[in-house]
Amino acid sequence: MQRSLFAQQPSVLIFISLLAIFTIVITVLSEGFGLGLVSTSFVKILGKTLCLCLIAIAMDLVWGYCGILSLGHFAFFGLGGYMIGMWLMYERTKDIVIASLASAELPPTAEEIREGIGTQIFGVVGGAEIPVVWYFADSLFAQLALVVLVPGLLALVFGWLAFRSRVTGVYLSILTQAMTLALSLYLFQNDSGLRGNNGLSGLQNLPGLTDVPQSVVSVWFFLASALALGLGYLLAAWVVSGKFGNVIRAIRDDETRIRFMGYPVEAYKLVVFTLTAVIAAIAGALYYPQAGIINPAEIAPIASIYLAVWVAIGGRGRLYGAVIGAATVSLLSSWFTGGQAPSIPLGFYTINWVDWWQVLLGLGFVLVTLFMPKGIGGLFDRLVRKDAA
Amino acid sequence: MSSLLEVTSISVSFDGFKAINNLSFEIGEQELRAIIGPNGAGKTTFMDIVTGKTRPDEGRVRFGEPQLDLLRLSESQIARAGVGRKFQRPTVFEAQSVRDNLMMALSNDRLPFSVLGYRATVEDGSRVLALAEEIGLSDELDRIAGELSHGQKQWLEIGMLLAQEPKLLLVDEPAAGMTLGEREHTTDLLRRAAETRAVVVVEHDMEFVRRLDCKVTVLHEGSVLAEGSLDHVTANAEVIDVYLGR
Amino acid sequence: MLRFACLLIAAMVCLAPAHAQEGGLNALLETHRAKIEKPSRTTISPVLEDLVDSQLPSVAVFLENWREKGVWQRRSDGRFFFVKPADGDEVMLIDVDTGADAGLADRSELSNLNPNSGVRAVIAAALVQFQLSDPDPARRLQALTALARDANQSHLSILREAIEAETDPDIKARKERLERLLTIRFGSDSANRVAAIESFAGDPGVDARAALNPLVATSIKVFDATPEGVNVARLLTPGSDIEPEVAYQLLVDAGKARPIVPLSERKRALIANIQDGAVADIPVADLVTQEARDRAYLALAAAGAVPPLVSREEQRSAVAAHVFAEIYSEPDPALTTAARQTLSDISGTVGFYRFISLALDGLSLASIYFLAAIGLAITFGVMGVINMAHGEFIMIGAYTGYVVQQFIPNYTASILVALPLAFAVAFMAGVALERLVIRHLAHRPLETLLATFGISIALQQIAKNIFGTQARPLTSPSWLDGAWALNDVVSVSYIRIAIFVLAVVFMGLLLFILKRTRLGLEIRAVTQNPRMASSMGINPDRINMMTFGLGSGIAGIAGVAIGLFAKVTSELGSGYIVQSFMTVVVGGVGNIWGTLAGAGMIGSLQKVIEFFNPSNTLAAQTYMIIFIIIFIQFRPKGIIALKGRAAGD
């Protein structure tokens, strides 16, 4: 099976090999496990970038292959982050509360610990009660399951409603955008049970492993992200390589025709939408412990549009294109907005990239859409074809 | 002869315009039928109703044995029940190879999870080869469908329909834009197909219909005007009136 | 203050009759000098009565100045004067009676009359009757307003007298209304008060409710038996009307039961009784559940070391042995019954007006959404593309308005210039976008969506770089300040009315363009069937360009309108873009009426949800979007959908 996949798509093998080499090199150069040439913060940036590549693959699957321009996949990404963040924050706060109550005259009861956790976590939103949605927050396995279940169910229900009523094209994009907006506005409320606009923080600390330095933790997460990206890539490549891939491409190209061939188009879309939502959620669950903080602004509709921009720049309908787009644009973006890029003095005006990067990105994106509809990935096609000719 | 498709007094109107008006229609299990009629006679709308694209305001559409109520099924369910439809413009999946096009059309399980696990069997492979042979595209199997000529696309589409193994085949203006040679090939394909199933051809071109040599139904203003052999209907005064204008 | 006094004096001098009571005010003051020098609440009343009875025209001014500490006494002879500043330490004395200058004096020769607040209140009350009958209607209204805000029993009779002499029907009506309000609060005769209460049935005024509500205020009280001699609102059954815990706490507060030992106190008691690492022989380490702690506490209680707990049974029987009732603080049942009935009647009226108010709010929001969305709807309908930069055209319009105001300081003129200019600027931006980008992405709607998004982020950042991140004001002309108020419940600000008018005008204009002009005909033709239209000699490129310009231009107008009530920032447009999309989707594509229906529905829906959950506008938006997603299930093509075969493909 695997052999046929690699034989069919040589790019898969190339990608997996490059990813493996990259991962090993970074690990060897890292502070935590190797020579210390790559700083912990940069390992975190790279790890986060790998997660963004993973969600870009999900986006490519749903948009590039199935033709659904979802402007909601960052919502699933964020939800995944929230689900794992709840466990991280709860358990860590529990450790802190237990430590602070250890010196009390009476050993604390379970209720007192819960009360302490509640005050610690929800004091900022003026509450002390632990909301119902945190019911499973003390169980890692339950929250890991929720990472998949909550975004998956949301995608399933939303997708079922949207596809069932035959909402397609830009209508669907707008509807997914509305869903994202609704979710982020909901999370912005203080009584959403997820700390309103404060979000969840301190996620970089692993409960029970406070002795392990961040330099080591960052490499763990980097490796986990690389593994997830590799597996996600293989899964996506397998999905698009067979007849299923042909059918979803056919849905993208002519939905009506494939429907009259007897394929239940809505069911296919729902499968792809939900599957990619779950991939996005897993990417988010790996991303936010590296970022350390998650808040509703991360879920804002604009994030999902950026995701589409990455995939479009990288090249739709090619998995490696999505990865290239996400990695390039997100790394460039943090380089430019981080203030490292040199300013350009024009004499009468100095172009400061912190201010002008968005303009460059926006216009650059328009140019890519106009003149390179296949994105950066399209350049590879051209190279390959030249070799063949 | 038991009938495969029974359409009973259906009507449908768009914004007050009656596209189909109390139309009834029947076709047997192995029969070739041509539907002719001037523009706006309701030919395409009739097909839309049978294939589930448009819901009629009233009337019944029954299909097959045991009888299915097509009005309760979705487009894809109707297709899986055995109704194949060829559109006026050739619609094949241009970004994919001829082989992939035919593979997708093969009458296998069409639900997502079985398709996800699907691997081509030897039978399926030979079935595709046989179909390609029949539609004359054996040499083009690995070409991208978008590179085919207009006529080849039409045949590929017919091939895809045959691969679906439908009990009823609805064909919308298959001869449009074809050369004479291509038309003959198409006629042969359709007549051969009608030996094992019902085929309904909607056509403008009288010459093509004559070549099909089958029973003809004339539609006008959404209902049946005349039915019978081509010679019979062309002798009908009303039909002449409709076609030649008042 | 002094200048105010002088003006008053001048006014009074003109108005005052030339001859006054013999001896004048000065003589009158002289007789009461001692009491005026050292006033107190109790002694001042006869003085005031005397002054008022004298009916001297200068009394009111004197009282007013006295209250405002504007009266001075000359030490040498004890006479009273007003003063106004003169050179150096000198001041000009002014006769209290005639208002004429009475010679210079040194400050050190004078002492200020400084009545305490109690006295001042009494003076003020005495003043009211002057003010209420003041010849100047504006002053009478002012007095009424002041009285409505702060009245006491003594004012009632004064007000009643003042009604008789009132000539202005409007002010008379207001006086009568205030009289009824004061009767409710201070009236002595029960029947009168009831009549006054009932006269307010259906009156939506806030003042009526403010007067009535204290009458129906209740408090929960505990009784040993069925309460008598008090005005009972209702009896409370513990368990259903009142929580048993609350009831017990009431008993504790009334001293009729033993207090419950709260959890924190029990914990403190346990800590206090730790002996050798154990409490009542239970090791401290075991006290990790509440149940174990309770056991330890009970053991301590049994030993008499801590107060015993109150058992649930004890609580229950204590509660059962008493009667709990809501008692009106107003003892007269006739009043409370009338007040309650009137209030319930008022709440019906208020509900009705709330509904009207809600409808008006919805309408106003709808007109904003309509303005914001109509451009989007037109371009979407004609070209099938979604312009993500539409919000930025709104922003461009708003900034155009801001820039115009930098050059034209007159707000009215600047708005009149800004509206067409915003249209022109946004129109040109739209045409440029269409020619440079959208035209080259024909028939690729999703890519158009993304490309316009690229434009959107670039434009937003450029605006940020030019105008900075802080909000810029777009000031409305002063005649748009304030609000049109029907009553205390229904009021609409003039800006919102203006926006509504603007929306109506643009709707009319668009309908005219689409239905009555050549351009409109061509636009409709391209909307319905682009291929057919182009074969009939319509140049679709030109139509697309014009349509896009038109849609963008209206967005610019919307920007000015929105800028008038919201601050102008680079994110102004993106705040409206999703709502605009929703409006288009809900309304149906390519149809002005559809957009109108969509805007109406979304606007009123948002207001209705906000009405039910006023504290939380975020939640309102969330629910609205969920509603829209469900709505799409039933009308996938919007409220007003194109039907027929053309709509299918």
PDB file of N, CA, C and O in Angstrom, chain C residues 121-141:
ATOM      1  N   ALA C 121     -32.365  75.454  52.823  1.00  0.00           N
ATOM      2  CA  ALA C 121     -33.446  74.647  52.270  1.00  0.00           C
ATOM      3  C   ALA C 121     -34.789  75.302  52.530  1.00  0.00           C
ATOM      4  O   ALA C 121     -35.677  75.332  51.669  1.00  0.00           O
ATOM      5  N   VAL C 122     -34.941  75.864  53.737  1.00  0.00           N
ATOM      6  CA  VAL C 122     -36.212  76.521  54.054  1.00  0.00           C
ATOM      7  C   VAL C 122     -36.410  77.745  53.165  1.00  0.00           C
ATOM      8  O   VAL C 122     -37.501  77.987  52.640  1.00  0.00           O
ATOM      9  N   ILE C 123     -35.310  78.484  52.965  1.00  0.00           N
ATOM     10  CA  ILE C 123     -35.411  79.649  52.087  1.00  0.00           C
ATOM     11  C   ILE C 123     -35.807  79.217  50.689  1.00  0.00           C
ATOM     12  O   ILE C 123     -36.670  79.820  50.043  1.00  0.00           O
ATOM     13  N   ALA C 124     -35.156  78.139  50.242  1.00  0.00           N
ATOM     14  CA  ALA C 124     -35.427  77.671  48.891  1.00  0.00           C
ATOM     15  C   ALA C 124     -36.894  77.320  48.738  1.00  0.00           C
ATOM     16  O   ALA C 124     -37.537  77.643  47.728  1.00  0.00           O
ATOM     17  N   ALA C 125     -37.436  76.652  49.762  1.00  0.00           N
ATOM     18  CA  ALA C 125     -38.856  76.295  49.701  1.00  0.00           C
ATOM     19  C   ALA C 125     -39.716  77.535  49.581  1.00  0.00           C
ATOM     20  O   ALA C 125     -40.687  77.573  48.825  1.00  0.00           O
ATOM     21  N   ALA C 126     -39.328  78.548  50.322  1.00  0.00           N
ATOM     22  CA  ALA C 126     -40.104  79.784  50.259  1.00  0.00           C
ATOM     23  C   ALA C 126     -39.987  80.435  48.899  1.00  0.00           C
ATOM     24  O   ALA C 126     -40.928  81.032  48.380  1.00  0.00           O
ATOM     25  N   LEU C 127     -38.803  80.264  48.317  1.00  0.00           N
ATOM     26  CA  LEU C 127     -38.560  80.856  47.007  1.00  0.00           C
ATOM     27  C   LEU C 127     -39.428  80.236  45.919  1.00  0.00           C
ATOM     28  O   LEU C 127     -39.805  80.889  44.956  1.00  0.00           O
ATOM     29  N   VAL C 128     -39.702  78.926  46.116  1.00  0.00           N
ATOM     30  CA  VAL C 128     -40.394  78.191  45.059  1.00  0.00           C
ATOM     31  C   VAL C 128     -41.646  78.921  44.628  1.00  0.00           C
ATOM     32  O   VAL C 128     -41.927  79.061  43.441  1.00  0.00           O
ATOM     33  N   GLN C 129     -42.393  79.423  45.602  1.00  0.00           N
ATOM     34  CA  GLN C 129     -43.665  80.039  45.201  1.00  0.00           C
ATOM     35  C   GLN C 129     -43.461  81.291  44.359  1.00  0.00           C
ATOM     36  O   GLN C 129     -44.264  81.576  43.493  1.00  0.00           O
ATOM     37  N   PHE C 130     -42.335  81.978  44.621  1.00  0.00           N
ATOM     38  CA  PHE C 130     -42.053  83.118  43.740  1.00  0.00           C
ATOM     39  C   PHE C 130     -41.753  82.653  42.342  1.00  0.00           C
ATOM     40  O   PHE C 130     -42.251  83.174  41.358  1.00  0.00           O
ATOM     41  N   GLN C 131     -40.884  81.633  42.314  1.00  0.00           N
ATOM     42  CA  GLN C 131     -40.444  81.173  40.998  1.00  0.00           C
ATOM     43  C   GLN C 131     -41.599  80.582  40.213  1.00  0.00           C
ATOM     44  O   GLN C 131     -41.704  80.767  39.004  1.00  0.00           O
ATOM     45  N   LEU C 132     -42.465  79.875  40.925  1.00  0.00           N
ATOM     46  CA  LEU C 132     -43.574  79.226  40.218  1.00  0.00           C
ATOM     47  C   LEU C 132     -44.518  80.266  39.625  1.00  0.00           C
ATOM     48  O   LEU C 132     -45.251  79.956  38.700  1.00  0.00           O
ATOM     49  N   SER C 133     -44.536  81.445  40.192  1.00  0.00           N
ATOM     50  CA  SER C 133     -45.406  82.478  39.622  1.00  0.00           C
ATOM     51  C   SER C 133     -44.594  83.573  38.949  1.00  0.00           C
ATOM     52  O   SER C 133     -45.092  84.648  38.710  1.00  0.00           O
ATOM     53  N   ASP C 134     -43.364  83.269  38.682  1.00  0.00           N
ATOM     54  CA  ASP C 134     -42.503  84.251  38.021  1.00  0.00           C
ATOM     55  C   ASP C 134     -43.126  84.637  36.679  1.00  0.00           C
ATOM     56  O   ASP C 134     -43.669  83.792  35.973  1.00  0.00           O
ATOM     57  N   PRO C 135     -43.037  85.913  36.344  1.00  0.00           N
ATOM     58  CA  PRO C 135     -43.624  86.328  35.055  1.00  0.00           C
ATOM     59  C   PRO C 135     -42.926  85.679  33.861  1.00  0.00           C
ATOM     60  O   PRO C 135     -43.525  85.542  32.790  1.00  0.00           O
ATOM     61  N   ASP C 136     -41.664  85.318  34.003  1.00  0.00           N
ATOM     62  CA  ASP C 136     -40.939  84.726  32.889  1.00  0.00           C
ATOM     63  C   ASP C 136     -41.254  83.226  32.798  1.00  0.00           C
ATOM     64  O   ASP C 136     -40.937  82.473  33.727  1.00  0.00           O
ATOM     65  N   PRO C 137     -41.887  82.753  31.697  1.00  0.00           N
ATOM     66  CA  PRO C 137     -42.263  81.342  31.602  1.00  0.00           C
ATOM     67  C   PRO C 137     -41.056  80.416  31.710  1.00  0.00           C
ATOM     68  O   PRO C 137     -41.158  79.320  32.282  1.00  0.00           O
ATOM     69  N   ALA C 138     -39.919  80.839  31.180  1.00  0.00           N
ATOM     70  CA  ALA C 138     -38.731  79.990  31.236  1.00  0.00           C
ATOM     71  C   ALA C 138     -38.346  79.731  32.694  1.00  0.00           C
ATOM     72  O   ALA C 138     -37.986  78.619  33.075  1.00  0.00           O
ATOM     73  N   ARG C 139     -38.454  80.793  33.513  1.00  0.00           N
ATOM     74  CA  ARG C 139     -38.125  80.633  34.936  1.00  0.00           C
ATOM     75  C   ARG C 139     -39.128  79.721  35.619  1.00  0.00           C
ATOM     76  O   ARG C 139     -38.778  78.936  36.496  1.00  0.00           O
ATOM     77  N   ARG C 140     -40.374  79.826  35.217  1.00  0.00           N
ATOM     78  CA  ARG C 140     -41.397  78.960  35.823  1.00  0.00           C
ATOM     79  C   ARG C 140     -41.097  77.498  35.497  1.00  0.00           C
ATOM     80  O   ARG C 140     -41.166  76.620  36.350  1.00  0.00           O
ATOM     81  N   LEU C 141     -40.713  77.251  34.234  1.00  0.00           N
ATOM     82  CA  LEU C 141     -40.388  75.879  33.829  1.00  0.00           C
ATOM     83  C   LEU C 141     -39.184  75.361  34.607  1.00  0.00           C
ATOM     84  O   LEU C 141     -39.167  74.230  35.083  1.00  0.00           O
TER      85      LEU C 141
END
